[in-house]
PDB file of C-alpha atoms and ligand atoms in Angstrom:
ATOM      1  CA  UNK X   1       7.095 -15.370 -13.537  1.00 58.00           C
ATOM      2  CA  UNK X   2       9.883 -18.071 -12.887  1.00 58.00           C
ATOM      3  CA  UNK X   3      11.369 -17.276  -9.220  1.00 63.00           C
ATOM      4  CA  UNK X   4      14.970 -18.077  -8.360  1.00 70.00           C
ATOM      5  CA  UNK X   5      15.309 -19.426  -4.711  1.00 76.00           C
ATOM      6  CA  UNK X   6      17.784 -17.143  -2.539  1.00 80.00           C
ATOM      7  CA  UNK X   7      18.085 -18.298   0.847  1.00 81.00           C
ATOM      8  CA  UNK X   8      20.170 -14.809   1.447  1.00 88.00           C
ATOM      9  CA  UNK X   9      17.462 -13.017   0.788  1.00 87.00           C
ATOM     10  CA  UNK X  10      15.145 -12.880   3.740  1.00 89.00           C
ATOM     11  CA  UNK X  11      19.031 -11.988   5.450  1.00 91.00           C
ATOM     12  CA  UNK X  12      19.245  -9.504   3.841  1.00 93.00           C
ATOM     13  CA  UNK X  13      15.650  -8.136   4.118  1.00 94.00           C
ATOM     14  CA  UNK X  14      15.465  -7.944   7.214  1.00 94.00           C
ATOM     15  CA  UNK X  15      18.850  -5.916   7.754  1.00 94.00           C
ATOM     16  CA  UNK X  16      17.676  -3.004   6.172  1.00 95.00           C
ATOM     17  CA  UNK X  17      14.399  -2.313   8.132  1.00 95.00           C
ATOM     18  CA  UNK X  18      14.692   1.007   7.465  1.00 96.00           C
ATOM     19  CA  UNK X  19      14.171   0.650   3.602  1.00 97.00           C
ATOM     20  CA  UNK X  20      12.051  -3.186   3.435  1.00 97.00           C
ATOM     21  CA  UNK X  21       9.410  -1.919   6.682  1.00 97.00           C
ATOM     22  CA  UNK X  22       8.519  -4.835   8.871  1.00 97.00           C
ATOM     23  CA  UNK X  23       5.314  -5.466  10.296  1.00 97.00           C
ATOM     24  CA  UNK X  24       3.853  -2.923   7.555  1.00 98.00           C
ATOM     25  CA  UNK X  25       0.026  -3.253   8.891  1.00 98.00           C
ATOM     26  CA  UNK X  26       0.789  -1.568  11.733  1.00 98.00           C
ATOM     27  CA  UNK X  27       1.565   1.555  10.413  1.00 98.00           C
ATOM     28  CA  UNK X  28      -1.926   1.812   8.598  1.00 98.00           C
ATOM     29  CA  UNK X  29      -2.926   5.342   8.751  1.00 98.00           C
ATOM     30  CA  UNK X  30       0.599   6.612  10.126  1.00 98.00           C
ATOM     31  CA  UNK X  31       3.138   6.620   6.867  1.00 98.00           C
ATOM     32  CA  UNK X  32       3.967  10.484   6.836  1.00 97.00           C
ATOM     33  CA  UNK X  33       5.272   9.577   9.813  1.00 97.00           C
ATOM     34  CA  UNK X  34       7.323   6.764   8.496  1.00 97.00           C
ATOM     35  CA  UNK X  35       8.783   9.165   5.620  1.00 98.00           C
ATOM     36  CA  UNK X  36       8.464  12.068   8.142  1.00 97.00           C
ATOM     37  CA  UNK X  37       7.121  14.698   6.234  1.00 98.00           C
ATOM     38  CA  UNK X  38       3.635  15.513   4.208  1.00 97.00           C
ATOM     39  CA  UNK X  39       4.622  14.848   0.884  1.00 98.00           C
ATOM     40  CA  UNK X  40       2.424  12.735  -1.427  1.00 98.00           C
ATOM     41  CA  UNK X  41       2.552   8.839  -1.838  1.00 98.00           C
ATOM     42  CA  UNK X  42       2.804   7.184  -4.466  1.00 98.00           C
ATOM     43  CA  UNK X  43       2.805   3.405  -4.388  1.00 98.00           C
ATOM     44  CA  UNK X  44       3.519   0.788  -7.472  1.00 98.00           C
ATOM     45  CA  UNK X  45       2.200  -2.917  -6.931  1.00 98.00           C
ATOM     46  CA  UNK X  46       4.138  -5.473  -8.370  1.00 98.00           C
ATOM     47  CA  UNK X  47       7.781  -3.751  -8.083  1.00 98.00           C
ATOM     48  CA  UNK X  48       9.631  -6.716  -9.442  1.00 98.00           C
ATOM     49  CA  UNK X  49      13.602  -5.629  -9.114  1.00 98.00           C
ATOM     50  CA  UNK X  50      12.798  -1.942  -8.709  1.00 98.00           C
ATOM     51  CA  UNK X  51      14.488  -0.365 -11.773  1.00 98.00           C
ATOM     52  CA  UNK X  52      11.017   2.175 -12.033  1.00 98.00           C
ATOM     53  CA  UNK X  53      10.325   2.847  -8.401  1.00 98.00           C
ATOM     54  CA  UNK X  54      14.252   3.483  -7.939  1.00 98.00           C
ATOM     55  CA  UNK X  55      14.099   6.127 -10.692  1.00 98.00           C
ATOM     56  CA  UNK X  56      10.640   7.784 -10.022  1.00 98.00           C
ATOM     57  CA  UNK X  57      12.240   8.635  -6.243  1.00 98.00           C
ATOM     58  CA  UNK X  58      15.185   9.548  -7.688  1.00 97.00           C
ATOM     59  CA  UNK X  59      13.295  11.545 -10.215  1.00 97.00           C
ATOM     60  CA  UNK X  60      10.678  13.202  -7.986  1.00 97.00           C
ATOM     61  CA  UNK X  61      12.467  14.141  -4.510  1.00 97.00           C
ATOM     62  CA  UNK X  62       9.160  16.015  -3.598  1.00 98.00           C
ATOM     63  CA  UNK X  63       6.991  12.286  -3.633  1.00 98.00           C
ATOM     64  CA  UNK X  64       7.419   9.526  -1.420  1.00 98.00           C
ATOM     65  CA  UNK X  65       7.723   6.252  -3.063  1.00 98.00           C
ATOM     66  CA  UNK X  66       6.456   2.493  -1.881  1.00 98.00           C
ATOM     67  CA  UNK X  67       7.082  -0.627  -3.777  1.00 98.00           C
ATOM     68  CA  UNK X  68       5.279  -3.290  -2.765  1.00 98.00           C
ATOM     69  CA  UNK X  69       6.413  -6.873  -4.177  1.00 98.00           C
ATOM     70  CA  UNK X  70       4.927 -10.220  -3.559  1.00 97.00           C
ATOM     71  CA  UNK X  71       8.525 -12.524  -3.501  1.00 96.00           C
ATOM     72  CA  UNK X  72      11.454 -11.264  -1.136  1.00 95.00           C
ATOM     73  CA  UNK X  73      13.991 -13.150  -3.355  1.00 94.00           C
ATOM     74  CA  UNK X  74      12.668 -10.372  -5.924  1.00 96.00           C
ATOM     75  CA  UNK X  75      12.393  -7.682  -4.045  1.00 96.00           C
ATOM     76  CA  UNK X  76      16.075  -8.092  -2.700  1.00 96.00           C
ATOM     77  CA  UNK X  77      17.526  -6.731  -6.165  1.00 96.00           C
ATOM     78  CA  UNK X  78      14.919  -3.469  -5.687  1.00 97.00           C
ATOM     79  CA  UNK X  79      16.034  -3.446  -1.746  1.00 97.00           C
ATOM     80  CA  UNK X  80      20.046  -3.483  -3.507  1.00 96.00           C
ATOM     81  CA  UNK X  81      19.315  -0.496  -5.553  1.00 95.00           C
ATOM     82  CA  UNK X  82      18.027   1.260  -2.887  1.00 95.00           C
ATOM     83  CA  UNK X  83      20.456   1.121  -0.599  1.00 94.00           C
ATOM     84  CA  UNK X  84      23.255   1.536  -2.555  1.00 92.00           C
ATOM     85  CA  UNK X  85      21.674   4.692  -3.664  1.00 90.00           C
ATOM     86  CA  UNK X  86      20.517   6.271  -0.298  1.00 91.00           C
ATOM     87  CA  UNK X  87      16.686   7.133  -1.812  1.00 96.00           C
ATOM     88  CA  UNK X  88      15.432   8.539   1.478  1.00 96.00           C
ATOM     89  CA  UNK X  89      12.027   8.812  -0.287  1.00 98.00           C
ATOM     90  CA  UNK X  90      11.271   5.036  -1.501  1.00 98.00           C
ATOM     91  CA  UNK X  91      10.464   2.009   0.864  1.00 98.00           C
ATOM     92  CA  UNK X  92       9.556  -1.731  -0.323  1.00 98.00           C
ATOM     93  CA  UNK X  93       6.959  -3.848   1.171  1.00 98.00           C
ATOM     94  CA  UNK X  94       7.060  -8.049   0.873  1.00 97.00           C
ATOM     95  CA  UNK X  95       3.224  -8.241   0.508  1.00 98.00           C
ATOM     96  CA  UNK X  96       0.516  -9.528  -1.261  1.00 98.00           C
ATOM     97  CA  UNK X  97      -1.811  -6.818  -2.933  1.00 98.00           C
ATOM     98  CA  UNK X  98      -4.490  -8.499  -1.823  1.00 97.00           C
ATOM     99  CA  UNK X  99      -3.705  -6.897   1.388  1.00 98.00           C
ATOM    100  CA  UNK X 100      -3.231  -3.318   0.432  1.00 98.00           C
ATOM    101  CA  UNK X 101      -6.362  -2.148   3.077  1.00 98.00           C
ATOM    102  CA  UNK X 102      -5.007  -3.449   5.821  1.00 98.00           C
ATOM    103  CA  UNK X 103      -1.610  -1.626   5.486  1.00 98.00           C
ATOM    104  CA  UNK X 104      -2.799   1.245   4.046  1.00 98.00           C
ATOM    105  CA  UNK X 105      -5.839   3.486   5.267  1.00 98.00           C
ATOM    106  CA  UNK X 106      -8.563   5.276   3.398  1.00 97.00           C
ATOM    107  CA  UNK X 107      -7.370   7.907   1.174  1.00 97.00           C
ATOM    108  CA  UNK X 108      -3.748   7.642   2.507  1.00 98.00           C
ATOM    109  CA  UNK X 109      -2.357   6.900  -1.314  1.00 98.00           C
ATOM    110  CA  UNK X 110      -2.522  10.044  -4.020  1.00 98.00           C
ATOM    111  CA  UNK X 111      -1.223   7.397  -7.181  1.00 98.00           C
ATOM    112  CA  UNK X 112      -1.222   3.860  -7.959  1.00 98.00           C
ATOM    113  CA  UNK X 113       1.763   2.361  -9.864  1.00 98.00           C
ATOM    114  CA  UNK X 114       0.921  -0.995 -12.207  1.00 98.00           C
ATOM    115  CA  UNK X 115       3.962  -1.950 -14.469  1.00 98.00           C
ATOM    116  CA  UNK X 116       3.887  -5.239 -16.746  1.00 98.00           C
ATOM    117  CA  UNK X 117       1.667  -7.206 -14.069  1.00 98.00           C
ATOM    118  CA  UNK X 118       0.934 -10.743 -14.597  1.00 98.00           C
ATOM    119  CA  UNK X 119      -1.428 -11.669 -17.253  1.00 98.00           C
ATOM    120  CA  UNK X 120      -3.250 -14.620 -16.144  1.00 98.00           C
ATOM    121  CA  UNK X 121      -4.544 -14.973 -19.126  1.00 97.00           C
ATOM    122  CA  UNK X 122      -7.122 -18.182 -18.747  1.00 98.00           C
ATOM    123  CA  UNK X 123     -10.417 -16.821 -17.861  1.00 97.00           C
ATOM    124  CA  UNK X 124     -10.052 -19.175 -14.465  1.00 98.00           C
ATOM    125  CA  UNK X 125      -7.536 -16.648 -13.415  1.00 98.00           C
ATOM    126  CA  UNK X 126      -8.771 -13.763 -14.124  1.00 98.00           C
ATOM    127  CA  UNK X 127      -9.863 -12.667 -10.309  1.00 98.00           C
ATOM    128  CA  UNK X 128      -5.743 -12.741 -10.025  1.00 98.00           C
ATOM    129  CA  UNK X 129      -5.208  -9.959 -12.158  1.00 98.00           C
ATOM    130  CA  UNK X 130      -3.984  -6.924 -10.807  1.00 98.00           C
ATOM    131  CA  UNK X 131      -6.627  -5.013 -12.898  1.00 98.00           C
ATOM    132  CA  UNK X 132      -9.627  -7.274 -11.883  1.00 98.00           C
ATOM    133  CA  UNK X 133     -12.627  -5.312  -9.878  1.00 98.00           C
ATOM    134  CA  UNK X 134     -11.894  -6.665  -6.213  1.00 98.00           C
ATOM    135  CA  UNK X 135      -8.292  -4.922  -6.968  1.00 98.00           C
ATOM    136  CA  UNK X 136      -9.665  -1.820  -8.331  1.00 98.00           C
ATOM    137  CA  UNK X 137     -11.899  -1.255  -5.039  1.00 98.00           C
ATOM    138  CA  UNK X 138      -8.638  -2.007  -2.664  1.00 98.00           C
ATOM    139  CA  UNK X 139      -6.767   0.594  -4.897  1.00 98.00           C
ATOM    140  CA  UNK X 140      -9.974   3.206  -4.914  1.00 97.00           C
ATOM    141  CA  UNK X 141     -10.211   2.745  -1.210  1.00 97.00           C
ATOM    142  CA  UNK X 142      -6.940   4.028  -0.648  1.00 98.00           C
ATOM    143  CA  UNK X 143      -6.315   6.684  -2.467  1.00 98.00           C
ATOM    144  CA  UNK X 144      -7.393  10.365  -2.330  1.00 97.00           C
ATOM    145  CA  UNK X 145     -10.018  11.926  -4.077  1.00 95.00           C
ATOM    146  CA  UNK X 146      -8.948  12.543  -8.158  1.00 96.00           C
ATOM    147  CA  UNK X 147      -5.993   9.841  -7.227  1.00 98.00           C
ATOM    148  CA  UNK X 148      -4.553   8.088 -10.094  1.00 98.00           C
ATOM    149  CA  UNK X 149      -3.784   4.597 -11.209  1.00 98.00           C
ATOM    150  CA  UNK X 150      -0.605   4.488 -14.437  1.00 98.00           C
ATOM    151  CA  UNK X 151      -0.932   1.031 -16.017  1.00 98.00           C
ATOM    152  CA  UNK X 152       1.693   0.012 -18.780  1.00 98.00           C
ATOM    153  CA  UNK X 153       2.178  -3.529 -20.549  1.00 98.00           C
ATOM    154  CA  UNK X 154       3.379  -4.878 -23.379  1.00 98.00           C
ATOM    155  CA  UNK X 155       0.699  -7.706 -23.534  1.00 98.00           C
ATOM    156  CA  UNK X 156      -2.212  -6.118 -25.862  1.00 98.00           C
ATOM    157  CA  UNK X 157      -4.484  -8.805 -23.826  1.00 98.00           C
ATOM    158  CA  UNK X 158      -4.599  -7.040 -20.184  1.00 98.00           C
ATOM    159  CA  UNK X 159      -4.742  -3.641 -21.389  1.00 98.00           C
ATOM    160  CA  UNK X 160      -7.883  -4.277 -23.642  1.00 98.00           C
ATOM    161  CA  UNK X 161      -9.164  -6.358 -20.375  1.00 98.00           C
ATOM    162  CA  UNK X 162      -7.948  -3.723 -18.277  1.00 98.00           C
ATOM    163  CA  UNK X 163      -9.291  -0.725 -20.112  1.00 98.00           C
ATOM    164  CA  UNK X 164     -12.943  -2.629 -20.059  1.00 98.00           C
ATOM    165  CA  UNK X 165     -12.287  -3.574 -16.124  1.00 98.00           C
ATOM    166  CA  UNK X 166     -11.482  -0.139 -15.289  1.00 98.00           C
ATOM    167  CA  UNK X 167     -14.074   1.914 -17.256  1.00 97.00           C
ATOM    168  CA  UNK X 168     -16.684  -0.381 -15.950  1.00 97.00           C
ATOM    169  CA  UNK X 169     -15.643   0.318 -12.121  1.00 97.00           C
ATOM    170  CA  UNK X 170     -15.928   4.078 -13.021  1.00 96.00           C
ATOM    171  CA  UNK X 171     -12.895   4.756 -13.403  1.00 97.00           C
ATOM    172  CA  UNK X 172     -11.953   7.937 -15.613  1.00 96.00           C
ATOM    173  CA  UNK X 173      -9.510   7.215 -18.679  1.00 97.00           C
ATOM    174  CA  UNK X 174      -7.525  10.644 -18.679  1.00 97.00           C
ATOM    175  CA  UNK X 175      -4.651   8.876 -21.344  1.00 97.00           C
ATOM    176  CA  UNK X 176      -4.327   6.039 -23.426  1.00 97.00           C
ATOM    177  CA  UNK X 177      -1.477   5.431 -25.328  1.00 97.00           C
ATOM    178  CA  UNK X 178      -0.854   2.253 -27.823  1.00 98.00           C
ATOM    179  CA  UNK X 179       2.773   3.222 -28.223  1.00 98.00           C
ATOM    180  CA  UNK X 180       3.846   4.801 -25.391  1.00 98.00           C
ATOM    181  CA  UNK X 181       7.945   4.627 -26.913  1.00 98.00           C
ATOM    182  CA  UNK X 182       6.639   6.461 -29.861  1.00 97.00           C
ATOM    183  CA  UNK X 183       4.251   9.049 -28.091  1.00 96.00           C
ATOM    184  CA  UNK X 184       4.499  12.438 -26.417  1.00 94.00           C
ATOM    185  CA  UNK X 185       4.978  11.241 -23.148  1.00 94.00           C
ATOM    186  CA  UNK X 186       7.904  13.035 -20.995  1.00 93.00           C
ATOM    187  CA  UNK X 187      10.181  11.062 -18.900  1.00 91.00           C
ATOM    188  CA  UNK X 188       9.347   7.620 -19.096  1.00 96.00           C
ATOM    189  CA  UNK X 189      11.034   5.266 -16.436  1.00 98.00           C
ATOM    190  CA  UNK X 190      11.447   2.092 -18.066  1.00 98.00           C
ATOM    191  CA  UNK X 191      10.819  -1.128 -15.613  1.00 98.00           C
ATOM    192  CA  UNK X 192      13.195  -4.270 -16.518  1.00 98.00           C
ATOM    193  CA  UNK X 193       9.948  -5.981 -18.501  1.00 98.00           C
ATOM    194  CA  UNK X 194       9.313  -2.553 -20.560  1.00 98.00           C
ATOM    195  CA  UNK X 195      13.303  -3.047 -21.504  1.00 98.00           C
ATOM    196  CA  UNK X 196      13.321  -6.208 -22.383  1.00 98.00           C
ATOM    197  CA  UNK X 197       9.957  -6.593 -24.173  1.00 97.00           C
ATOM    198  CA  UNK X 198      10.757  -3.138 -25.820  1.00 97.00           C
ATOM    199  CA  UNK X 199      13.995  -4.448 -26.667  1.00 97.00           C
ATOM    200  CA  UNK X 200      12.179  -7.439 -28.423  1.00 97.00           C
ATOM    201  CA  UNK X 201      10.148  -4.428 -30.527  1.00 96.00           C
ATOM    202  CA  UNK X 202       6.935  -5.149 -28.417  1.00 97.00           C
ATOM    203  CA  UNK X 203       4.820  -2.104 -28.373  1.00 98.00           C
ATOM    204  CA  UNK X 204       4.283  -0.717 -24.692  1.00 98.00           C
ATOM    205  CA  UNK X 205       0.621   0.149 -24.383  1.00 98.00           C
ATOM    206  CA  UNK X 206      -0.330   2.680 -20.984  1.00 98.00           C
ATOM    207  CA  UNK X 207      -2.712   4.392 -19.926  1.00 98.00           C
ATOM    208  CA  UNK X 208      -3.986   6.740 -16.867  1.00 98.00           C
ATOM    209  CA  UNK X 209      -6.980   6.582 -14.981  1.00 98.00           C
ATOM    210  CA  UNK X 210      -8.821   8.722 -11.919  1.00 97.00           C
ATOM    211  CA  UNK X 211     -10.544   7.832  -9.015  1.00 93.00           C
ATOM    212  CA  UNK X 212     -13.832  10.122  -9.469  1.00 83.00           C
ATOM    213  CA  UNK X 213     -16.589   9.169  -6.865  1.00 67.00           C
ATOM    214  CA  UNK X 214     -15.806   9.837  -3.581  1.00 62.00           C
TER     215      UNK X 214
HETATM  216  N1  SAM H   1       6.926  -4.242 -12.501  1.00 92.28           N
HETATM  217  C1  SAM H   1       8.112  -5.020 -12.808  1.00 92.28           C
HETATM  218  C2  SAM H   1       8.594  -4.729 -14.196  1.00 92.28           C
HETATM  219  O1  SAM H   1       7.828  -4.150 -14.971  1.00 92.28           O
HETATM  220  O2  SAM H   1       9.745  -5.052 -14.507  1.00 92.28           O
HETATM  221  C3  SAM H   1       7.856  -6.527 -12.599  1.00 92.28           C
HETATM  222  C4  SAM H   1       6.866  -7.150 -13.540  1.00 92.28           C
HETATM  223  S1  SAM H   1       6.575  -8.869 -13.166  1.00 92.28           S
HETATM  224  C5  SAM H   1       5.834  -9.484 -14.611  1.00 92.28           C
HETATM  225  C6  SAM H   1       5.203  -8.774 -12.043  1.00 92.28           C
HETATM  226  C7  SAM H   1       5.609  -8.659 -10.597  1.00 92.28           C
HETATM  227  O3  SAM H   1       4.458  -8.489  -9.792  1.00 92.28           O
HETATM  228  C8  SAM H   1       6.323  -9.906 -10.079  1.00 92.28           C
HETATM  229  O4  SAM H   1       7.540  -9.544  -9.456  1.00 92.28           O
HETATM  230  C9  SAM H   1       5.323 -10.492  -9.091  1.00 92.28           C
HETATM  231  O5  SAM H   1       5.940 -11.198  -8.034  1.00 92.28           O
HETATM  232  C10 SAM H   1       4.589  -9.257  -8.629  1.00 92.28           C
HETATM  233  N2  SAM H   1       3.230  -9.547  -8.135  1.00 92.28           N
HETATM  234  C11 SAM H   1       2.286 -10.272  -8.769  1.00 92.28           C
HETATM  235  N3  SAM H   1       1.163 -10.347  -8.037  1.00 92.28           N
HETATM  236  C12 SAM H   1       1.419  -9.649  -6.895  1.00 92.28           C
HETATM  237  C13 SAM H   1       0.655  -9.377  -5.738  1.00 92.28           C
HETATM  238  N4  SAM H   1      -0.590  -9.862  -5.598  1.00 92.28           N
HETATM  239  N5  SAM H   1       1.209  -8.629  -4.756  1.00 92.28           N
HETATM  240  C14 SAM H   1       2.477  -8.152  -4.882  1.00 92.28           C
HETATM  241  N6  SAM H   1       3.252  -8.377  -5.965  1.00 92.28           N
HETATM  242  C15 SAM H   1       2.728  -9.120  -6.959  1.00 92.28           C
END
């Protein structure tokens, strides 16, 4: 994904601690206390602008949302949305994935969000993707016992790799859909990708998966 420079952004970030959290490793183990109450979270990596994290808090008062986003000139437009909107339930992290164990601890996560991740398609690259095994064991790690990881994409690629990666980590397949606009599936919060590749007529593919072995 192309990234626009915006020197405003880090600014900006850092005025609304409350929402972006600073210094998120060292609340490893403590975010009830961050949201202050008991309620289940529910992170998605890869937030991108934050049109599906935004809605899913708004949606679901009752769940406590993280989005966790790699560029903080990205992450600004989810950080927007969120504060003009007061969502007392959603916070945004400006971190690398790859990091997920160190900010979050051991079964502190009920559901794992993956919307439209990068592709990385050249087998060279493949360790990046978000559905590649080293990922998978940061995600199963963290979450509880039956927790869930939602994957959707429009590129037919990752979720055939991803289906493969994920059933051979253990993984459970509880729902796969190959056309998720044209399924039974219930409120559906579109991310920015899903509407514009959608918009192109790109099928969305998605699927669900549990965390059985621990
Ligand atoms: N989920 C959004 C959507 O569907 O509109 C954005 C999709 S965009 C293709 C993928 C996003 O994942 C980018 O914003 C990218 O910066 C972010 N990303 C990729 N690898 C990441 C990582 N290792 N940690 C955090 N964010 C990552």
């Amino acid at each position: 994904m192309r990234v626009r420079n915006k020197p405003w952004a880090n600014d900006y970030i850092t005025d609304h601690p409350h929402i972006v959290i600073q210094e998120p490793k060292s609340f490893k183990g403590k975010w009830k206390e961050v949201f202050g109450n008991d309620h289940p979270i529910h992170i998605e990596v890869g937030t991108g602008k934050g049109q599906f994290i935004a809605g899913m808090a708004k949606q679901n008062p009752e769940v406590n949302y993280i989005g966790i986003e790699l560029f903080e000139s990205v992450l600004v437009n989810a950080l927007q949305k969120a504060a003009d909107d007061h969502i007392p339930n959603l916070k945004l992290l400006n971190v690398d994935a790859a990091d997920l164990t160190e900010i979050f601890d051991q079964k502190e996560i009920s559901r794992v969000y993956l919307n439209f991740s990068d592709p990385w398609p050249k087998k060279r690259h493949e360790k990046r993707r978000l559905t590649y095994k080293t990922f998978l064991a940061k995600y199963e790690e963290i979450l509880v016992k039956g927790g869930e990881i939602h994957f959707k994409t429009d590129n037919q690629g990752l979720f055939e790799y991803s289906l493969k990666s994920l059933a051979e980590y253990g993984l459970k397949l509880i729902y796969v859909s190959l056309d998720l606009h044209n399924s039974d599936f219930e409120d559906n919060i579109m991310t920015e990708y899903e509407e514009k590749f959608s918009g192109m007529g790109q099928k969305i593919y998605r699927l669900e998966a549990k965390c059985m072995n621990k």
